[in-house]
PDB file of C-alpha atoms and ligand atoms in Angstrom:
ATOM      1  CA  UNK P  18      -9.934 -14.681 -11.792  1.00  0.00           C
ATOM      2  CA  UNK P  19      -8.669 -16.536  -8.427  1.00  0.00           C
ATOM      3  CA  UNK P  20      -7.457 -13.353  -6.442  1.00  0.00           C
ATOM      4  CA  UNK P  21      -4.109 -15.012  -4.623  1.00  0.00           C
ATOM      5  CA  UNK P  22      -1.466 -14.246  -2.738  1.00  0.00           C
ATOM      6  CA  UNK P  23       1.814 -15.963  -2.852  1.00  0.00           C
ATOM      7  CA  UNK P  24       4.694 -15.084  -0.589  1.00  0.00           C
ATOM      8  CA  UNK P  25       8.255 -16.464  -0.403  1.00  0.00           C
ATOM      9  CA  UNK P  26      11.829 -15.508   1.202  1.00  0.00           C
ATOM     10  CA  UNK P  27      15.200 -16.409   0.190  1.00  0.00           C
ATOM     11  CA  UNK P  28      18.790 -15.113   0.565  1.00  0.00           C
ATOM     12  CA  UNK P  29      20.383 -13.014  -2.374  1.00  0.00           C
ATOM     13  CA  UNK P  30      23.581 -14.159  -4.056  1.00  0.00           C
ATOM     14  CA  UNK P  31      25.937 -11.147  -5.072  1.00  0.00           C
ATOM     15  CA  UNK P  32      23.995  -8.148  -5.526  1.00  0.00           C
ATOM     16  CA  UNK P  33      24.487  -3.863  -5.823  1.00  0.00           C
ATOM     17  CA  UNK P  34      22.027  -1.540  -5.383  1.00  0.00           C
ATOM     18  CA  UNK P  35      21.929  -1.765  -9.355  1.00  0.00           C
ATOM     19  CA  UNK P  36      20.936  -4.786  -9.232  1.00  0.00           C
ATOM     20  CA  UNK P  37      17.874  -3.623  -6.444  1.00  0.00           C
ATOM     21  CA  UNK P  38      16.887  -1.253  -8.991  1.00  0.00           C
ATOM     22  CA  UNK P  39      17.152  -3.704 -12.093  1.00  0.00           C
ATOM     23  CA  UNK P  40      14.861  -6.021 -10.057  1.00  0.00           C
ATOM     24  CA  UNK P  41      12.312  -3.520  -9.464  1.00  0.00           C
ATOM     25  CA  UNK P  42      12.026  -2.044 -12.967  1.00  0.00           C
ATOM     26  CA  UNK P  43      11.179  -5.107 -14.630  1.00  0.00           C
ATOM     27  CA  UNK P  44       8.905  -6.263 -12.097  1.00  0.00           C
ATOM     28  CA  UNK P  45       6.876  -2.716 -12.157  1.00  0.00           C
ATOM     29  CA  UNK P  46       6.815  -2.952 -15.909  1.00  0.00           C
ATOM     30  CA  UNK P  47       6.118  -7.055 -16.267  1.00  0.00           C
ATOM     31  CA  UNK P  48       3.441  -6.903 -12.816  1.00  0.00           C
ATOM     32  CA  UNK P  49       1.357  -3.701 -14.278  1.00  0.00           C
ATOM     33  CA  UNK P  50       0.811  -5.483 -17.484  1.00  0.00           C
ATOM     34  CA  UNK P  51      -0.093  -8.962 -15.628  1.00  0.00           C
ATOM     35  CA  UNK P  52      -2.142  -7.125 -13.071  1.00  0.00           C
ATOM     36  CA  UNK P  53       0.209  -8.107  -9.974  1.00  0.00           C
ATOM     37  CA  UNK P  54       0.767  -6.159  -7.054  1.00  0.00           C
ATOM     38  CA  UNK P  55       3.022  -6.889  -3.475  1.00  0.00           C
ATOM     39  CA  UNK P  56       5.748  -5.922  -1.952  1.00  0.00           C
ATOM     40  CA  UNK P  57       9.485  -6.870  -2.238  1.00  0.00           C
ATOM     41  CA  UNK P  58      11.269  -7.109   1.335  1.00  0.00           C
ATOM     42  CA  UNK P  59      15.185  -6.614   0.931  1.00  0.00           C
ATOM     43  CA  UNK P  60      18.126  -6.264   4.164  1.00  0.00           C
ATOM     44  CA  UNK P  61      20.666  -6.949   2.563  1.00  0.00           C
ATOM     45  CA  UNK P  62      20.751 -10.662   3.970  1.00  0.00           C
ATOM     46  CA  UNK P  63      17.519 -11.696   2.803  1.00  0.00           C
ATOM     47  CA  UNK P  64      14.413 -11.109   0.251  1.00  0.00           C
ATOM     48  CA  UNK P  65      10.949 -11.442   1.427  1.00  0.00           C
ATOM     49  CA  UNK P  66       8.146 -10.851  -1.545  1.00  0.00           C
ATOM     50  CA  UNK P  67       4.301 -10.993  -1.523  1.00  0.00           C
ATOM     51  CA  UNK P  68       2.825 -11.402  -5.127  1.00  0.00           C
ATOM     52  CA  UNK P  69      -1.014 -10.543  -5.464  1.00  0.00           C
ATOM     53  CA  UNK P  70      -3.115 -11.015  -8.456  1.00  0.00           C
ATOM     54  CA  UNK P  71      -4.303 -13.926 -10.582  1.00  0.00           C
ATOM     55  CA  UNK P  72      -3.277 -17.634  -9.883  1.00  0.00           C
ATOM     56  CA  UNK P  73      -1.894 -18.135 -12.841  1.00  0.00           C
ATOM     57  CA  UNK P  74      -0.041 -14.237 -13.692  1.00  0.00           C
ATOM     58  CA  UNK P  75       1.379 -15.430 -10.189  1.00  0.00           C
ATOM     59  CA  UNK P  76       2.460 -18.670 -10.926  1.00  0.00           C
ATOM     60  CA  UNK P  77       4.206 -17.396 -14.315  1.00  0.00           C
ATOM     61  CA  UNK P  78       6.267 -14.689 -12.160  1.00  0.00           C
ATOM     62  CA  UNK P  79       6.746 -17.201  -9.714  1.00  0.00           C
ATOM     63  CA  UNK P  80       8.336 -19.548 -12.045  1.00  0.00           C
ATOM     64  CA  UNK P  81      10.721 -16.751 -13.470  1.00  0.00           C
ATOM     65  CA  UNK P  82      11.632 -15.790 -10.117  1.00  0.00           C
ATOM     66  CA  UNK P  83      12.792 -19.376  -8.841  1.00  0.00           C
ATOM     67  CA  UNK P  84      15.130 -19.588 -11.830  1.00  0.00           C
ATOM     68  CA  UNK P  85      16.362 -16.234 -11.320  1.00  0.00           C
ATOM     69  CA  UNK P  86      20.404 -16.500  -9.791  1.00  0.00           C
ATOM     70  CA  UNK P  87      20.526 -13.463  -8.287  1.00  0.00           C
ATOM     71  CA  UNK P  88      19.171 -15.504  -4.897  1.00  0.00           C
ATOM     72  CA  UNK P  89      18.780 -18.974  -3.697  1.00  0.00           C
ATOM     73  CA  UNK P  90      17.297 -21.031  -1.271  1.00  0.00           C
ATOM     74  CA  UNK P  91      13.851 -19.886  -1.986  1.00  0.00           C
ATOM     75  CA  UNK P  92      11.395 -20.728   0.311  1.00  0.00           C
ATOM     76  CA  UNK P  93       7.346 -20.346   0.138  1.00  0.00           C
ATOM     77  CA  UNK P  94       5.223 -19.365   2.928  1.00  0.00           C
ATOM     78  CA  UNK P  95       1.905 -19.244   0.836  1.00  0.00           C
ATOM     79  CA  UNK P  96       0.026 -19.362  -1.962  1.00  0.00           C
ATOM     80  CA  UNK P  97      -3.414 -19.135  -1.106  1.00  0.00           C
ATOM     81  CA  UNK P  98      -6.966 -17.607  -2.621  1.00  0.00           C
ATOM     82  CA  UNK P  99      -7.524 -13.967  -0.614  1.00  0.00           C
ATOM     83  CA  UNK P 100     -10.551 -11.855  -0.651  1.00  0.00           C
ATOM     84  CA  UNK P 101      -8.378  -8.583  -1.312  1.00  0.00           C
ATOM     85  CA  UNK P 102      -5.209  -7.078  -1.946  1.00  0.00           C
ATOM     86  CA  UNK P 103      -2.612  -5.688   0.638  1.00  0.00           C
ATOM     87  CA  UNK P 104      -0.600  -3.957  -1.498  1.00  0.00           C
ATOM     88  CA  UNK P 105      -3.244  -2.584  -4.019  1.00  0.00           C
ATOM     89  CA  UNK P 106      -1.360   0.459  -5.547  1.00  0.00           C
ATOM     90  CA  UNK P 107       2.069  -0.822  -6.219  1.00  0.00           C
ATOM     91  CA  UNK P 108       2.833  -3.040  -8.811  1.00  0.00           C
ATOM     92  CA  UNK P 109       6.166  -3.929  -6.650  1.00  0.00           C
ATOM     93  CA  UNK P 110       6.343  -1.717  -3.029  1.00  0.00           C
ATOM     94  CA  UNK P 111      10.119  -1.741  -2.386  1.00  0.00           C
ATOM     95  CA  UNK P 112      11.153  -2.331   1.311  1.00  0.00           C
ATOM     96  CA  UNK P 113      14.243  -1.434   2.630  1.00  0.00           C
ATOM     97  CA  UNK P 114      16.739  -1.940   5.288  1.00  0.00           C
ATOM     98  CA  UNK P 115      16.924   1.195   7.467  1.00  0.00           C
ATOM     99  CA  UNK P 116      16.361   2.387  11.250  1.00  0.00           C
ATOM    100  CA  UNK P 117      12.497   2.907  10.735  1.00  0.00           C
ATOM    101  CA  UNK P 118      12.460  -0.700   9.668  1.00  0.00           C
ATOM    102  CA  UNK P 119      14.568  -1.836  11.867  1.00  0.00           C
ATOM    103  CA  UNK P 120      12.478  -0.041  14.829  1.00  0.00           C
ATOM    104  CA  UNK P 121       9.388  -1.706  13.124  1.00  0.00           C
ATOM    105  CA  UNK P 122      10.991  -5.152  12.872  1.00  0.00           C
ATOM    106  CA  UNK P 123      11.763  -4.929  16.359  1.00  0.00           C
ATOM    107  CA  UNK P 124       8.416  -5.007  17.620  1.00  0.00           C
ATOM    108  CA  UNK P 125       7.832  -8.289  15.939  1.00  0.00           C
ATOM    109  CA  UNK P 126      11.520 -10.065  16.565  1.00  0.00           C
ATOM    110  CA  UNK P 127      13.761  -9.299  19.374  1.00  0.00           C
ATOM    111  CA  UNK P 128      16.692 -10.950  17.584  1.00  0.00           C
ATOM    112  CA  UNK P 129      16.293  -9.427  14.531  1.00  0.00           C
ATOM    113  CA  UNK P 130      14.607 -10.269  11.187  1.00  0.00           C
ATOM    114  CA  UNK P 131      14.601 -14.260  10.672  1.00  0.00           C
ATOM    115  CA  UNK P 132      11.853 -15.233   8.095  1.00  0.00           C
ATOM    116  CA  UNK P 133      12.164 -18.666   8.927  1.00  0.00           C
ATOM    117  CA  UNK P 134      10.939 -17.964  12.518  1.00  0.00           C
ATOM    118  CA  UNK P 135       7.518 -16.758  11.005  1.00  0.00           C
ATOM    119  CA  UNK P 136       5.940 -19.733   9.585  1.00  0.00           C
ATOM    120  CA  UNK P 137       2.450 -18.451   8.706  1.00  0.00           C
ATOM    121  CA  UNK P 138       1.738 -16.365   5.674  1.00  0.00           C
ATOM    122  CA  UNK P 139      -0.773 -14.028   7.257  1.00  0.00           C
ATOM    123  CA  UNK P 140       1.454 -13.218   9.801  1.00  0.00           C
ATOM    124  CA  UNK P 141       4.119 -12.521   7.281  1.00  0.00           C
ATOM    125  CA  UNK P 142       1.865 -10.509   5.261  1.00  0.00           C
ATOM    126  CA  UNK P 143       1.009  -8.484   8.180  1.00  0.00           C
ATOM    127  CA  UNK P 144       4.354  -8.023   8.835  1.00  0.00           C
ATOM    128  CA  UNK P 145       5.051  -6.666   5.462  1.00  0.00           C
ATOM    129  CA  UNK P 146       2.751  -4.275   5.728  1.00  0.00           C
ATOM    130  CA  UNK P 147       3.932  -2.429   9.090  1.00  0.00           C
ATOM    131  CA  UNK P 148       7.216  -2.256   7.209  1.00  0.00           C
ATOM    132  CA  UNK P 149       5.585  -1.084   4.859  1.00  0.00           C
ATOM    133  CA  UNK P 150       3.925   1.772   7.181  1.00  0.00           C
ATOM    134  CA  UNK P 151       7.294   2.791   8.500  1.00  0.00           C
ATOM    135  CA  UNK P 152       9.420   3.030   5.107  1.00  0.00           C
ATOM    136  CA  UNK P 153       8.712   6.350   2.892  1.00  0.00           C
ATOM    137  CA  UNK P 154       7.334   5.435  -0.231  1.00  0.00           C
ATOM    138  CA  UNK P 155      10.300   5.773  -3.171  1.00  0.00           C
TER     139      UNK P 155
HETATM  140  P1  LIG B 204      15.052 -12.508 -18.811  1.00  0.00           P
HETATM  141  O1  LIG B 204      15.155 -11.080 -18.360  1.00  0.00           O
HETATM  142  O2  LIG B 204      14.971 -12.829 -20.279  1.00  0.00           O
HETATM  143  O3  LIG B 204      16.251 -13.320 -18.166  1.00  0.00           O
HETATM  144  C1  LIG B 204      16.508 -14.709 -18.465  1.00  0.00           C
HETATM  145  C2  LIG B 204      16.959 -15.410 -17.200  1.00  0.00           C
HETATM  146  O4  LIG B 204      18.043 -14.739 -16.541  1.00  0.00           O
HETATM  147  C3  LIG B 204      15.868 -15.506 -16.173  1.00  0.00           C
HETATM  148  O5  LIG B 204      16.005 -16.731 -15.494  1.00  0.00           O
HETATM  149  C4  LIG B 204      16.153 -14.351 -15.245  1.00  0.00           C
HETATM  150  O6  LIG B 204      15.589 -14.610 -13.977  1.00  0.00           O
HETATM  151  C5  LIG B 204      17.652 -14.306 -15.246  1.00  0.00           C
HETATM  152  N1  LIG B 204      18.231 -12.960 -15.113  1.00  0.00           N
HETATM  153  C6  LIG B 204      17.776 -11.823 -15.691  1.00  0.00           C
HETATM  154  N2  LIG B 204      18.561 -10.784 -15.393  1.00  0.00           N
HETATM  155  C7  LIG B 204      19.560 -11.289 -14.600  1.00  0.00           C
HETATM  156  C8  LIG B 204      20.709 -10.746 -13.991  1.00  0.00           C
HETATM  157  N3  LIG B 204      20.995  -9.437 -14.096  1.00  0.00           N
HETATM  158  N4  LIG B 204      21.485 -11.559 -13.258  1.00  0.00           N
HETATM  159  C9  LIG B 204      21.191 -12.870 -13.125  1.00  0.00           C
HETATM  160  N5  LIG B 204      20.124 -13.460 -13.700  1.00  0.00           N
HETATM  161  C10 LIG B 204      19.340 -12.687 -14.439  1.00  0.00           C
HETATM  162  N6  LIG B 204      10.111 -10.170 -12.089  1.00  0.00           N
HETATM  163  C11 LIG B 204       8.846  -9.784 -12.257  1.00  0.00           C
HETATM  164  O7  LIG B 204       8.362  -9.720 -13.383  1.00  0.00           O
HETATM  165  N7  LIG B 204       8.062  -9.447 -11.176  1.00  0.00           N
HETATM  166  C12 LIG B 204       8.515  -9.510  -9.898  1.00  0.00           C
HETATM  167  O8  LIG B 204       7.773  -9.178  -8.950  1.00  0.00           O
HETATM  168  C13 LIG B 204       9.860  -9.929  -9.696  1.00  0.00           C
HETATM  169  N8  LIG B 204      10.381 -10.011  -8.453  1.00  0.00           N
HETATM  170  C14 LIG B 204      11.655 -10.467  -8.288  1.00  0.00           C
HETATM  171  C15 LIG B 204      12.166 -10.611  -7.005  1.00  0.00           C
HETATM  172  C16 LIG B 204      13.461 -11.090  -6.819  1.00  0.00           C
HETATM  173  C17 LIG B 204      13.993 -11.236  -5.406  1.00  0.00           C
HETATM  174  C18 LIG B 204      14.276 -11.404  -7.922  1.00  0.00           C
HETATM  175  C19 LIG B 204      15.687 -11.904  -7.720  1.00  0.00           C
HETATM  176  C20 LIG B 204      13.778 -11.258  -9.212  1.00  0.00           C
HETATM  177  C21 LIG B 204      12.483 -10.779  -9.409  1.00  0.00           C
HETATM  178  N9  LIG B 204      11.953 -10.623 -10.691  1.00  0.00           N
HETATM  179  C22 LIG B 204      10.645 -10.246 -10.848  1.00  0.00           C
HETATM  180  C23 LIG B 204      12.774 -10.822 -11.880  1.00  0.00           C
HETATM  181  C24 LIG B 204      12.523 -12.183 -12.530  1.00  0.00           C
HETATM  182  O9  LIG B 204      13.267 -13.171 -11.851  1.00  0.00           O
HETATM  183  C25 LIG B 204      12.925 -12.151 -14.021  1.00  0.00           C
HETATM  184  O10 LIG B 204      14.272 -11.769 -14.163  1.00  0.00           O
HETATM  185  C26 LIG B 204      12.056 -11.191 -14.800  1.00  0.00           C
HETATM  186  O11 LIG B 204      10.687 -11.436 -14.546  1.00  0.00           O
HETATM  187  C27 LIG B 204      12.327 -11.303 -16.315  1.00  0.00           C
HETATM  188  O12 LIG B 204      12.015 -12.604 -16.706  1.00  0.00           O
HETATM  189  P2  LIG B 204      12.390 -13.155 -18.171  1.00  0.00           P
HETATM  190  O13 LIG B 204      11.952 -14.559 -18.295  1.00  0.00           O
HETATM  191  O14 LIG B 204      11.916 -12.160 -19.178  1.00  0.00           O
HETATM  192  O15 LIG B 204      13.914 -13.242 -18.035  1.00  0.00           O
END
């Protein structure tokens, strides 16, 4: 197995917090049994998600996701061979708006989150993961 990470942001159309948890339920049943893990980024104004796992469980999910009309204008950052996971216990670490996050975001954008503004997939990643640090675990 390829160990790879793939990570992508795009805007949401209409969407509840029903539709949040929707999202997540599938993707914590459909990752565990395809062995992906990552994190799924969501303000309100945009999704940011980091996929882990095999190349090709990645590039399945991947394809699902693109069709998926519950967002649009999906961008990728990366999809590229890593030596480890980031996210290694969560089959989907949910990321949420919030003033921790906001503090957190803060420290890497002045303006405010912008995705586009980050154009390497490291950095995203490593951004990811110090929201991750600052939101309790749900
Ligand atoms: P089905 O559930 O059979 O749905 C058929 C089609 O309708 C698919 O194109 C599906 O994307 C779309 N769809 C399903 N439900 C809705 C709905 N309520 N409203 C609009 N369209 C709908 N899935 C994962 O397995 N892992 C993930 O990590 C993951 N992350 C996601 C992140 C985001 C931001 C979004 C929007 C979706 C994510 N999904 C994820 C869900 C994924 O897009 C699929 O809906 C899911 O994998 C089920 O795929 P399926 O082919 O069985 O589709």
């Amino acid at each position: 197995m390829y160990l790879s990470r793939l990570i992508y942001f795009s805007h949401p159309t209409s969407l509840g917090d029903a539709d949040i948890d929707t999202i997540l339920s599938v993707s914590y049943a459909n990752n565990t049994l395809r062995g992906i893990t990552g994190a799924l980024f969501f303000n309100g104004s945009w999704f940011v998600q980091v996929l882990e796992g095999g190349r090709s469980p990645i590039s399945d999910v991947y394809a699902r996701i693109l069709r998926d009309s519950r967002h649009e204008a999906v961008r990728l950052i990366q999809f590229a061979p890593i030596p480890e996971r980031s996210f290694p216990d969560w089959a989907m670490r949910y990321i949420g708006g919030g003033p921790a996050v906001d503090r957190a975001i803060r420290r890497f954008m002045v303006d405010g989150f912008d995705p586009t503004a980050i154009s390497d997939g490291d950095a995203m990643n490593r951004l990811l993961l110090a929201l991750s640090d600052a939101t309790p675990a749900v």
